[in-house]
């Protein structure tokens, strides 16, 4: 390697290490305003095209006061994740020769409340407040279990990605472990007796939005179905009974 290239590599690595030492956090979601002059529910209503179905579920679950008045951390599922789970429910119902769900209100409020409560935690916690997770090294960096609003234990942690240095041709020439952008994850634990096995890991698309009554983290739509396990959602909805559609 030429001296010029060595100096460039050394400078880039120093810059990356300096950024990491300053504890700045980077997400692949662009720039957003952290502070919001309104509560969590109002923020979501301002972004209604993204949260339309989510807002409906919050109200059907009877949790509008929780989201608007209590001091909470909300890992908000976007409307798309709810649509995917209901779509799968309808596939199952068609196979069984039953009427499908055309309105979210056909699903019992208790079902919505039980599932939505898994995304809400008491107190305001930002990305910096959570421990490190490494999905390839759970023993070293396991994240941490937190009791949700519905008293379900969920795993939350921050993935410290590697920082990669490329040469002028675009080829990777160096990688600095844990020095890249940091991304928050919410994970569903299927078996609470084995809290590090088969976790359903959901990445946060945008973190640390700070309305007046807590912190909002928005989950990634493409990586998530509402309820984490769609079969569990379907079982709960059918077990509770699905109301017939009304005109």
Coordinates of C-alpha atoms in Angstrom, one line a residue:
X1 CA 0.0 0.0 0.0
X2 CA 1.4 3.4 -0.9
X3 CA 2.2 5.9 1.9
X4 CA -0.5 8.2 0.7
X5 CA -3.1 5.4 1.0
X6 CA -1.9 4.4 4.4
X7 CA -2.2 8.0 5.7
X8 CA -5.7 8.2 4.2
X9 CA -6.7 4.9 5.9
X10 CA -5.2 6.1 9.2
X11 CA -7.1 9.4 9.1
X12 CA -10.4 7.7 8.3
X13 CA -10.0 5.3 11.2
X14 CA -9.2 8.1 13.6
X15 CA -12.2 10.0 12.5
X16 CA -14.5 7.0 13.0
X17 CA -13.1 6.4 16.5
X18 CA -13.5 10.0 17.4
X19 CA -17.2 9.9 16.3
X20 CA -17.8 6.8 18.4
X21 CA -16.2 8.3 21.4
X22 CA -18.5 11.3 21.2
X23 CA -21.5 8.8 21.6
X24 CA -23.4 10.1 18.6
X25 CA -26.1 7.8 17.2
X26 CA -26.9 7.3 13.6
X27 CA -30.0 5.7 12.0
X28 CA -30.7 5.0 8.4
X29 CA -33.8 7.1 8.5
X30 CA -32.8 10.6 7.6
X31 CA -33.1 13.7 9.8
X32 CA -36.0 14.3 12.1
X33 CA -36.8 16.8 14.8
X34 CA -36.3 15.2 18.2
X35 CA -38.6 17.6 20.1
X36 CA -42.3 17.8 19.4
X37 CA -44.6 20.3 21.0
X38 CA -47.5 18.0 21.7
X39 CA -48.2 14.5 23.1
X40 CA -47.5 11.2 21.5
X41 CA -51.0 10.8 20.2
X42 CA -50.9 14.3 18.7
X43 CA -47.6 13.5 17.0
X44 CA -49.1 10.4 15.4
X45 CA -52.2 12.3 14.3
X46 CA -49.9 14.8 12.6
X47 CA -48.4 11.8 10.7
X48 CA -51.7 10.2 10.1
X49 CA -51.0 8.7 6.6
X50 CA -48.3 6.6 8.3
X51 CA -50.2 5.8 11.5
X52 CA -53.8 5.8 10.3
X53 CA -54.6 2.1 11.3
X54 CA -52.4 2.4 14.4
X55 CA -54.4 5.3 15.7
X56 CA -57.6 3.3 15.1
X57 CA -56.2 0.4 17.1
X58 CA -55.1 2.7 20.0
X59 CA -58.7 4.0 20.2
X60 CA -60.3 0.6 19.9
X61 CA -58.0 -0.8 22.6
X62 CA -59.2 2.0 24.9
X63 CA -55.6 3.3 25.3
X64 CA -55.8 6.8 23.9
X65 CA -55.4 8.3 27.4
X66 CA -52.3 6.1 28.0
X67 CA -50.7 7.3 24.8
X68 CA -51.7 11.0 25.2
X69 CA -51.4 11.5 29.0
X70 CA -49.1 9.1 30.7
X71 CA -45.3 9.2 30.7
X72 CA -44.4 6.3 28.4
X73 CA -42.0 5.0 25.8
X74 CA -43.9 3.8 22.8
X75 CA -42.4 1.5 20.1
X76 CA -45.0 2.5 17.5
X77 CA -46.0 0.0 14.8
X78 CA -46.8 1.7 11.6
X79 CA -50.2 1.0 9.9
X80 CA -48.5 -1.3 7.3
X81 CA -47.6 -3.8 10.0
X82 CA -51.2 -4.0 11.2
X83 CA -52.4 -4.4 7.6
X84 CA -50.1 -7.3 7.1
X85 CA -51.4 -9.2 10.2
X86 CA -55.0 -8.6 9.3
X87 CA -54.4 -9.7 5.8
X88 CA -53.0 -13.0 7.1
X89 CA -55.9 -13.4 9.4
X90 CA -58.3 -13.0 6.4
X91 CA -56.3 -15.7 4.5
X92 CA -56.9 -18.0 7.4
X93 CA -60.6 -17.2 7.6
X94 CA -61.1 -17.7 3.8
X95 CA -59.5 -21.2 4.1
X96 CA -61.9 -22.0 6.9
X97 CA -64.8 -20.8 4.9
X98 CA -65.6 -17.9 7.2
X99 CA -66.3 -14.2 6.6
X100 CA -63.3 -12.0 6.5
X101 CA -62.5 -8.8 8.5
X102 CA -63.2 -5.6 6.6
X103 CA -63.1 -3.3 9.6
X104 CA -60.6 -3.3 12.5
X105 CA -63.6 -2.8 14.9
X106 CA -64.7 -6.4 14.2
X107 CA -61.8 -7.6 16.3
X108 CA -62.5 -7.4 20.0
X109 CA -61.0 -4.5 21.9
X110 CA -59.3 -6.8 24.4
X111 CA -57.3 -8.4 21.6
X112 CA -56.1 -5.0 20.5
X113 CA -55.3 -4.0 24.0
X114 CA -53.3 -7.2 24.9
X115 CA -51.2 -6.9 21.8
X116 CA -50.7 -3.1 21.7
X117 CA -49.6 -3.2 25.4
X118 CA -46.5 -5.1 24.4
X119 CA -45.2 -2.0 22.5
X120 CA -45.6 0.4 25.4
X121 CA -43.4 0.9 28.5
X122 CA -43.7 3.1 31.5
X123 CA -41.3 6.0 31.7
X124 CA -39.4 7.8 29.0
X125 CA -36.3 6.0 27.6
X126 CA -34.2 7.1 24.7
X127 CA -31.7 5.0 22.6
X128 CA -28.9 6.0 24.9
X129 CA -30.7 4.5 27.9
X130 CA -30.7 1.0 26.6
X131 CA -27.8 -1.5 26.8
X132 CA -25.9 -3.0 23.8
X133 CA -27.2 -6.0 22.0
X134 CA -25.4 -8.3 19.5
X135 CA -27.5 -10.9 17.8
X136 CA -24.3 -12.9 17.1
X137 CA -23.0 -12.6 20.6
X138 CA -25.9 -12.7 23.0
X139 CA -23.7 -13.9 25.9
X140 CA -21.6 -10.8 25.7
X141 CA -24.2 -8.3 24.7
X142 CA -27.7 -9.6 25.5
X143 CA -29.7 -6.4 25.7
X144 CA -32.1 -6.4 28.6
X145 CA -35.6 -7.6 29.5
X146 CA -38.2 -4.9 30.2
X147 CA -41.8 -5.3 31.4
X148 CA -44.2 -3.8 29.0
X149 CA -47.4 -2.0 29.9
X150 CA -49.2 -5.3 29.8
X151 CA -46.5 -7.0 31.9
X152 CA -45.0 -9.0 29.0
X153 CA -41.2 -9.2 29.2
X154 CA -39.7 -7.8 26.0
X155 CA -36.0 -7.6 25.1
X156 CA -34.7 -4.1 24.1
X157 CA -31.2 -3.2 23.1
X158 CA -29.0 -1.3 20.8
X159 CA -27.1 -2.8 17.9
X160 CA -23.6 -1.2 17.5
X161 CA -22.9 -1.7 13.8
X162 CA -19.4 -1.8 12.4
X163 CA -17.9 1.2 10.7
X164 CA -16.5 0.3 7.2
X165 CA -13.7 2.1 5.4
X166 CA -13.6 1.9 1.6
X167 CA -10.9 2.8 -0.9
X168 CA -11.4 5.0 -3.9
X169 CA -12.5 2.0 -6.0
X170 CA -15.3 1.3 -3.5
X171 CA -13.7 -1.9 -2.1
X172 CA -13.7 -2.5 1.7
X173 CA -10.3 -2.0 3.2
X174 CA -11.0 -1.8 6.9
X175 CA -13.7 -2.5 9.4
X176 CA -13.9 -1.1 12.9
X177 CA -16.1 -3.2 15.2
X178 CA -19.0 -1.4 17.0
X179 CA -17.9 2.0 15.7
X180 CA -20.7 2.6 13.2
X181 CA -24.2 3.8 13.5
X182 CA -26.4 2.5 16.3
X183 CA -29.9 1.1 15.9
X184 CA -32.4 0.3 18.5
X185 CA -34.2 -3.0 18.5
X186 CA -37.4 -4.3 20.2
X187 CA -37.6 -8.1 20.5
X188 CA -40.4 -10.4 21.3
X189 CA -39.4 -13.4 23.4
X190 CA -41.5 -16.5 22.4
X191 CA -40.4 -18.6 25.3
X192 CA -39.8 -16.7 28.5
X193 CA -38.0 -19.6 30.1
X194 CA -35.4 -19.3 27.3
X195 CA -35.1 -15.5 26.9
X196 CA -32.3 -15.7 24.4
X197 CA -33.7 -18.3 22.0
X198 CA -35.6 -17.5 18.8
X199 CA -36.3 -13.8 19.5
X200 CA -38.4 -11.9 17.0
X201 CA -36.1 -8.9 16.4
X202 CA -37.7 -5.7 15.1
X203 CA -35.5 -2.8 14.2
X204 CA -36.5 0.8 14.9
X205 CA -36.7 3.0 11.9
X206 CA -36.7 6.3 13.7
X207 CA -35.8 6.7 17.3
X208 CA -35.8 9.3 20.1
X209 CA -38.8 11.4 19.0
X210 CA -39.7 13.4 22.1
X211 CA -43.2 14.6 22.5
X212 CA -44.3 16.2 25.8
X213 CA -45.3 12.9 27.5
X214 CA -42.5 10.6 26.7
X215 CA -40.5 9.1 23.9
X216 CA -41.6 7.6 20.6
X217 CA -39.6 5.0 18.6
X218 CA -41.1 4.1 15.2
X219 CA -40.7 0.4 14.1
X220 CA -39.7 -0.6 10.6
X221 CA -42.8 -1.6 8.6
X222 CA -41.0 -4.0 6.2
X223 CA -39.6 -6.1 9.1
X224 CA -42.6 -6.3 11.3
X225 CA -46.1 -7.8 11.5
X226 CA -48.3 -6.5 14.3
X227 CA -48.2 -8.8 17.3
X228 CA -44.7 -10.1 16.4
X229 CA -46.1 -13.6 15.8
X230 CA -48.9 -13.5 13.3
X231 CA -50.2 -16.9 14.3
X232 CA -50.6 -15.7 17.9
X233 CA -52.5 -12.7 16.6
X234 CA -54.8 -14.9 14.6
X235 CA -55.4 -17.3 17.5
X236 CA -56.2 -14.4 19.8
X237 CA -58.6 -12.8 17.4
X238 CA -60.5 -16.0 16.6
X239 CA -60.6 -17.1 20.2
X240 CA -62.1 -13.8 21.3
X241 CA -64.6 -14.0 18.5
X242 CA -64.8 -11.8 15.5
X243 CA -67.9 -9.5 15.1
X244 CA -69.8 -9.6 11.8
X245 CA -69.2 -6.6 9.5
X246 CA -71.8 -3.9 9.7
X247 CA -72.9 -1.7 6.8

